[in-house]
PDB file of C-alpha atoms in Angstrom:
ATOM      1  CA  MET A   1     -13.793  23.489 -16.308  1.00 56.00           C
ATOM      2  CA  ASP A   2     -14.029  19.837 -17.294  1.00 69.00           C
ATOM      3  CA  LEU A   3     -11.916  17.451 -15.244  1.00 72.00           C
ATOM      4  CA  ASP A   4     -11.154  14.033 -16.619  1.00 88.00           C
ATOM      5  CA  LEU A   5     -10.620  10.825 -14.659  1.00 86.00           C
ATOM      6  CA  TYR A   6      -6.836  11.286 -14.500  1.00 87.00           C
ATOM      7  CA  GLU A   7      -7.257  14.707 -12.902  1.00 89.00           C
ATOM      8  CA  ILE A   8      -9.905  13.588 -10.390  1.00 91.00           C
ATOM      9  CA  LEU A   9      -8.376  10.319  -9.144  1.00 89.00           C
ATOM     10  CA  PRO A  10      -5.270  11.924  -7.579  1.00 90.00           C
ATOM     11  CA  TRP A  11      -7.553  14.191  -5.517  1.00 91.00           C
ATOM     12  CA  ILE A  12      -9.614  11.203  -4.380  1.00 90.00           C
ATOM     13  CA  ALA A  13      -6.406   9.397  -3.402  1.00 89.00           C
ATOM     14  CA  ALA A  14      -5.208  12.463  -1.467  1.00 90.00           C
ATOM     15  CA  LEU A  15      -8.513  12.651   0.433  1.00 91.00           C
ATOM     16  CA  ALA A  16      -8.311   8.928   1.212  1.00 84.00           C
ATOM     17  CA  PHE A  17      -4.754   9.437   2.486  1.00 85.00           C
ATOM     18  CA  VAL A  18      -5.912  12.177   4.873  1.00 88.00           C
ATOM     19  CA  ALA A  19      -8.949  10.169   6.006  1.00 82.00           C
ATOM     20  CA  ILE A  20      -6.911   7.038   6.726  1.00 78.00           C
ATOM     21  CA  GLY A  21      -4.277   9.083   8.532  1.00 78.00           C
ATOM     22  CA  LEU A  22      -6.874  10.724  10.748  1.00 79.00           C
ATOM     23  CA  MET A  23      -8.568   7.389  11.494  1.00 74.00           C
ATOM     24  CA  HIS A  24      -5.289   5.880  12.696  1.00 71.00           C
ATOM     25  CA  ALA A  25      -3.925   8.943  14.518  1.00 76.00           C
ATOM     26  CA  SER A  26      -5.611   7.985  17.786  1.00 75.00           C
ATOM     27  CA  ASP A  27      -4.146   5.705  20.454  1.00 75.00           C
ATOM     28  CA  ARG A  28      -7.058   3.276  20.448  1.00 74.00           C
ATOM     29  CA  PRO A  29      -6.373  -0.340  19.438  1.00 70.00           C
ATOM     30  CA  PRO A  30      -7.392  -1.501  15.961  1.00 69.00           C
ATOM     31  CA  MET A  31     -11.062  -2.349  15.576  1.00 75.00           C
ATOM     32  CA  ARG A  32     -12.138  -5.896  14.814  1.00 82.00           C
ATOM     33  CA  GLY A  33     -11.890  -6.440  11.051  1.00 84.00           C
ATOM     34  CA  SER A  34      -9.380  -3.616  10.609  1.00 84.00           C
ATOM     35  CA  TRP A  35      -7.503  -5.844   8.174  1.00 89.00           C
ATOM     36  CA  LEU A  36     -10.365  -5.524   5.679  1.00 89.00           C
ATOM     37  CA  ALA A  37      -9.512  -1.923   4.699  1.00 88.00           C
ATOM     38  CA  PRO A  38      -5.916  -2.629   3.602  1.00 89.00           C
ATOM     39  CA  SER A  39      -7.145  -5.806   1.876  1.00 92.00           C
ATOM     40  CA  ALA A  40      -9.650  -3.771  -0.113  1.00 91.00           C
ATOM     41  CA  LEU A  41      -7.023  -1.160  -0.965  1.00 91.00           C
ATOM     42  CA  ALA A  42      -4.638  -3.866  -2.187  1.00 93.00           C
ATOM     43  CA  ALA A  43      -7.396  -5.307  -4.383  1.00 95.00           C
ATOM     44  CA  LEU A  44      -8.391  -1.886  -5.754  1.00 93.00           C
ATOM     45  CA  LEU A  45      -4.803  -0.942  -6.509  1.00 93.00           C
ATOM     46  CA  PHE A  46      -4.196  -4.326  -8.129  1.00 95.00           C
ATOM     47  CA  GLY A  47      -7.252  -3.771 -10.333  1.00 95.00           C
ATOM     48  CA  TRP A  48      -6.128  -0.279 -11.298  1.00 93.00           C
ATOM     49  CA  SER A  49      -2.616  -1.578 -12.026  1.00 93.00           C
ATOM     50  CA  ALA A  50      -3.996  -4.375 -14.202  1.00 94.00           C
ATOM     51  CA  PHE A  51      -6.146  -1.850 -16.069  1.00 93.00           C
ATOM     52  CA  THR A  52      -3.167   0.451 -16.545  1.00 91.00           C
ATOM     53  CA  ILE A  53      -0.893  -2.333 -17.796  1.00 92.00           C
ATOM     54  CA  ALA A  54      -3.605  -3.549 -20.197  1.00 94.00           C
ATOM     55  CA  ARG A  55      -4.147  -0.025 -21.510  1.00 92.00           C
ATOM     56  CA  GLU A  56      -0.625   1.440 -21.456  1.00 89.00           C
ATOM     57  CA  GLY A  57       1.687  -1.577 -21.377  1.00 90.00           C
ATOM     58  CA  PHE A  58       4.254  -2.320 -18.697  1.00 88.00           C
ATOM     59  CA  ALA A  59       6.100   0.999 -18.777  1.00 88.00           C
ATOM     60  CA  VAL A  60       6.911   1.361 -15.080  1.00 87.00           C
ATOM     61  CA  TRP A  61      10.667   1.569 -15.521  1.00 88.00           C
ATOM     62  CA  ALA A  62      10.382   3.908 -18.506  1.00 89.00           C
ATOM     63  CA  GLU A  63       8.283   6.291 -16.400  1.00 89.00           C
ATOM     64  CA  HIS A  64      10.841   6.335 -13.575  1.00 90.00           C
ATOM     65  CA  THR A  65      13.809   6.922 -15.897  1.00 91.00           C
ATOM     66  CA  ARG A  66      12.224   9.500 -18.204  1.00 91.00           C
ATOM     67  CA  ASN A  67      13.326  12.660 -16.377  1.00 93.00           C
ATOM     68  CA  ALA A  68      14.193  14.159 -12.980  1.00 95.00           C
ATOM     69  CA  TRP A  69      10.560  14.007 -11.836  1.00 93.00           C
ATOM     70  CA  GLY A  70      10.366  10.320 -12.733  1.00 91.00           C
ATOM     71  CA  ASN A  71      13.557   9.692 -10.722  1.00 94.00           C
ATOM     72  CA  GLN A  72      12.222  11.719  -7.800  1.00 94.00           C
ATOM     73  CA  ILE A  73       8.959   9.758  -7.740  1.00 92.00           C
ATOM     74  CA  TRP A  74      10.919   6.474  -7.847  1.00 93.00           C
ATOM     75  CA  PHE A  75      13.158   7.590  -4.947  1.00 94.00           C
ATOM     76  CA  ASP A  76      10.124   8.731  -2.960  1.00 94.00           C
ATOM     77  CA  LEU A  77       8.283   5.439  -3.512  1.00 93.00           C
ATOM     78  CA  LEU A  78      11.303   3.352  -2.504  1.00 93.00           C
ATOM     79  CA  LEU A  79      12.009   5.405   0.601  1.00 95.00           C
ATOM     80  CA  ALA A  80       8.359   5.418   1.701  1.00 94.00           C
ATOM     81  CA  ALA A  81       8.028   1.660   1.165  1.00 94.00           C
ATOM     82  CA  GLY A  82      11.336   1.053   2.985  1.00 94.00           C
ATOM     83  CA  LEU A  83      10.172   3.137   5.932  1.00 95.00           C
ATOM     84  CA  ALA A  84       6.817   1.347   6.032  1.00 95.00           C
ATOM     85  CA  LEU A  85       8.547  -2.042   5.951  1.00 95.00           C
ATOM     86  CA  ALA A  86      10.981  -1.041   8.702  1.00 95.00           C
ATOM     87  CA  LEU A  87       8.021  -0.106  10.899  1.00 94.00           C
ATOM     88  CA  LEU A  88       5.929  -3.148   9.959  1.00 95.00           C
ATOM     89  CA  PHE A  89       8.615  -5.867  10.134  1.00 96.00           C
ATOM     90  CA  PRO A  90       8.732  -6.106  13.976  1.00 96.00           C
ATOM     91  CA  ARG A  91       4.940  -6.540  14.140  1.00 95.00           C
ATOM     92  CA  ALA A  92       5.064  -9.066  11.302  1.00 96.00           C
ATOM     93  CA  ARG A  93       7.771 -11.114  13.017  1.00 96.00           C
ATOM     94  CA  ALA A  94       5.780 -11.049  16.277  1.00 96.00           C
ATOM     95  CA  VAL A  95       2.856 -12.833  14.590  1.00 96.00           C
ATOM     96  CA  GLY A  96       5.042 -15.370  12.742  1.00 96.00           C
ATOM     97  CA  MET A  97       5.306 -13.749   9.315  1.00 96.00           C
ATOM     98  CA  HIS A  98       8.547 -14.048   7.308  1.00 94.00           C
ATOM     99  CA  PRO A  99       9.704 -10.507   6.387  1.00 92.00           C
ATOM    100  CA  ALA A 100      12.133 -11.610   3.640  1.00 91.00           C
ATOM    101  CA  ARG A 101       9.276 -13.078   1.595  1.00 92.00           C
ATOM    102  CA  TRP A 102       7.235  -9.918   2.045  1.00 95.00           C
ATOM    103  CA  LEU A 103      10.221  -7.740   1.103  1.00 94.00           C
ATOM    104  CA  LEU A 104      10.339  -9.525  -2.250  1.00 94.00           C
ATOM    105  CA  PHE A 105       6.574  -9.198  -2.750  1.00 95.00           C
ATOM    106  CA  VAL A 106       6.580  -5.485  -1.859  1.00 95.00           C
ATOM    107  CA  GLY A 107       9.636  -4.942  -4.062  1.00 92.00           C
ATOM    108  CA  LEU A 108       7.811  -6.463  -7.036  1.00 92.00           C
ATOM    109  CA  SER A 109       4.356  -4.983  -6.428  1.00 93.00           C
ATOM    110  CA  GLY A 110       4.880  -1.793  -4.424  1.00 93.00           C
ATOM    111  CA  SER A 111       1.919  -0.623  -2.379  1.00 93.00           C
ATOM    112  CA  ILE A 112      -0.147  -3.638  -3.416  1.00 95.00           C
ATOM    113  CA  GLY A 113       2.236  -5.896  -1.491  1.00 96.00           C
ATOM    114  CA  LEU A 114       2.548  -3.419   1.346  1.00 95.00           C
ATOM    115  CA  PHE A 115      -1.231  -3.246   1.834  1.00 94.00           C
ATOM    116  CA  ALA A 116      -1.463  -7.049   1.590  1.00 96.00           C
ATOM    117  CA  MET A 117       1.293  -7.404   4.195  1.00 96.00           C
ATOM    118  CA  LEU A 118      -0.418  -4.946   6.537  1.00 94.00           C
ATOM    119  CA  ALA A 119      -3.745  -6.744   6.074  1.00 94.00           C
ATOM    120  CA  ARG A 120      -2.157 -10.103   6.893  1.00 96.00           C
ATOM    121  CA  CYS A 121      -0.393  -8.683   9.951  1.00 95.00           C
ATOM    122  CA  LEU A 122      -3.583  -7.054  11.259  1.00 93.00           C
ATOM    123  CA  PHE A 123      -5.526 -10.271  10.623  1.00 95.00           C
ATOM    124  CA  LEU A 124      -2.993 -12.354  12.576  1.00 95.00           C
ATOM    125  CA  GLU A 125      -2.893  -9.806  15.408  1.00 93.00           C
ATOM    126  CA  GLU A 126      -6.688  -9.836  15.613  1.00 92.00           C
ATOM    127  CA  ARG A 127      -6.784 -13.625  15.599  1.00 91.00           C
ATOM    128  CA  ARG A 128      -4.234 -13.678  18.402  1.00 89.00           C
ATOM    129  CA  ARG A 129      -6.270 -11.134  20.461  1.00 86.00           C
ATOM    130  CA  VAL A 130      -9.494 -13.091  19.963  1.00 84.00           C
ATOM    131  CA  ALA A 131      -7.832 -16.400  20.896  1.00 84.00           C
ATOM    132  CA  ALA A 132      -6.227 -14.947  24.050  1.00 76.00           C
ATOM    133  CA  PRO A 133      -8.120 -15.803  27.258  1.00 69.00           C
TER     134      PRO A 133
END
């Protein structure tokens, strides 16, 4: 059984999802530098998106309007991003971020913007903790 890259990468992403979930399931505060992981994920996803656009063209909307599965994936992505933003916005406001700007960025870039927003929020929270007496 020969698996190609497009069959392997979804499994790697699923394992990463489980690993990240387990790492953050505890009640302990974020470790110093915790903003680096979402920064790296944003960069990796941006790179993969750039590769995909260069190879396949910008067919995002066509993929989401092709059939019922495309619609379902679009609905799922929007609802998951909306939920993530609803949970992240109070923390973002608390460290001086402007949620409306981030809503636009996430709306245009999806998870890339969401990971970047989380990284920025974690960075500002860490800076605030370090600066506190």
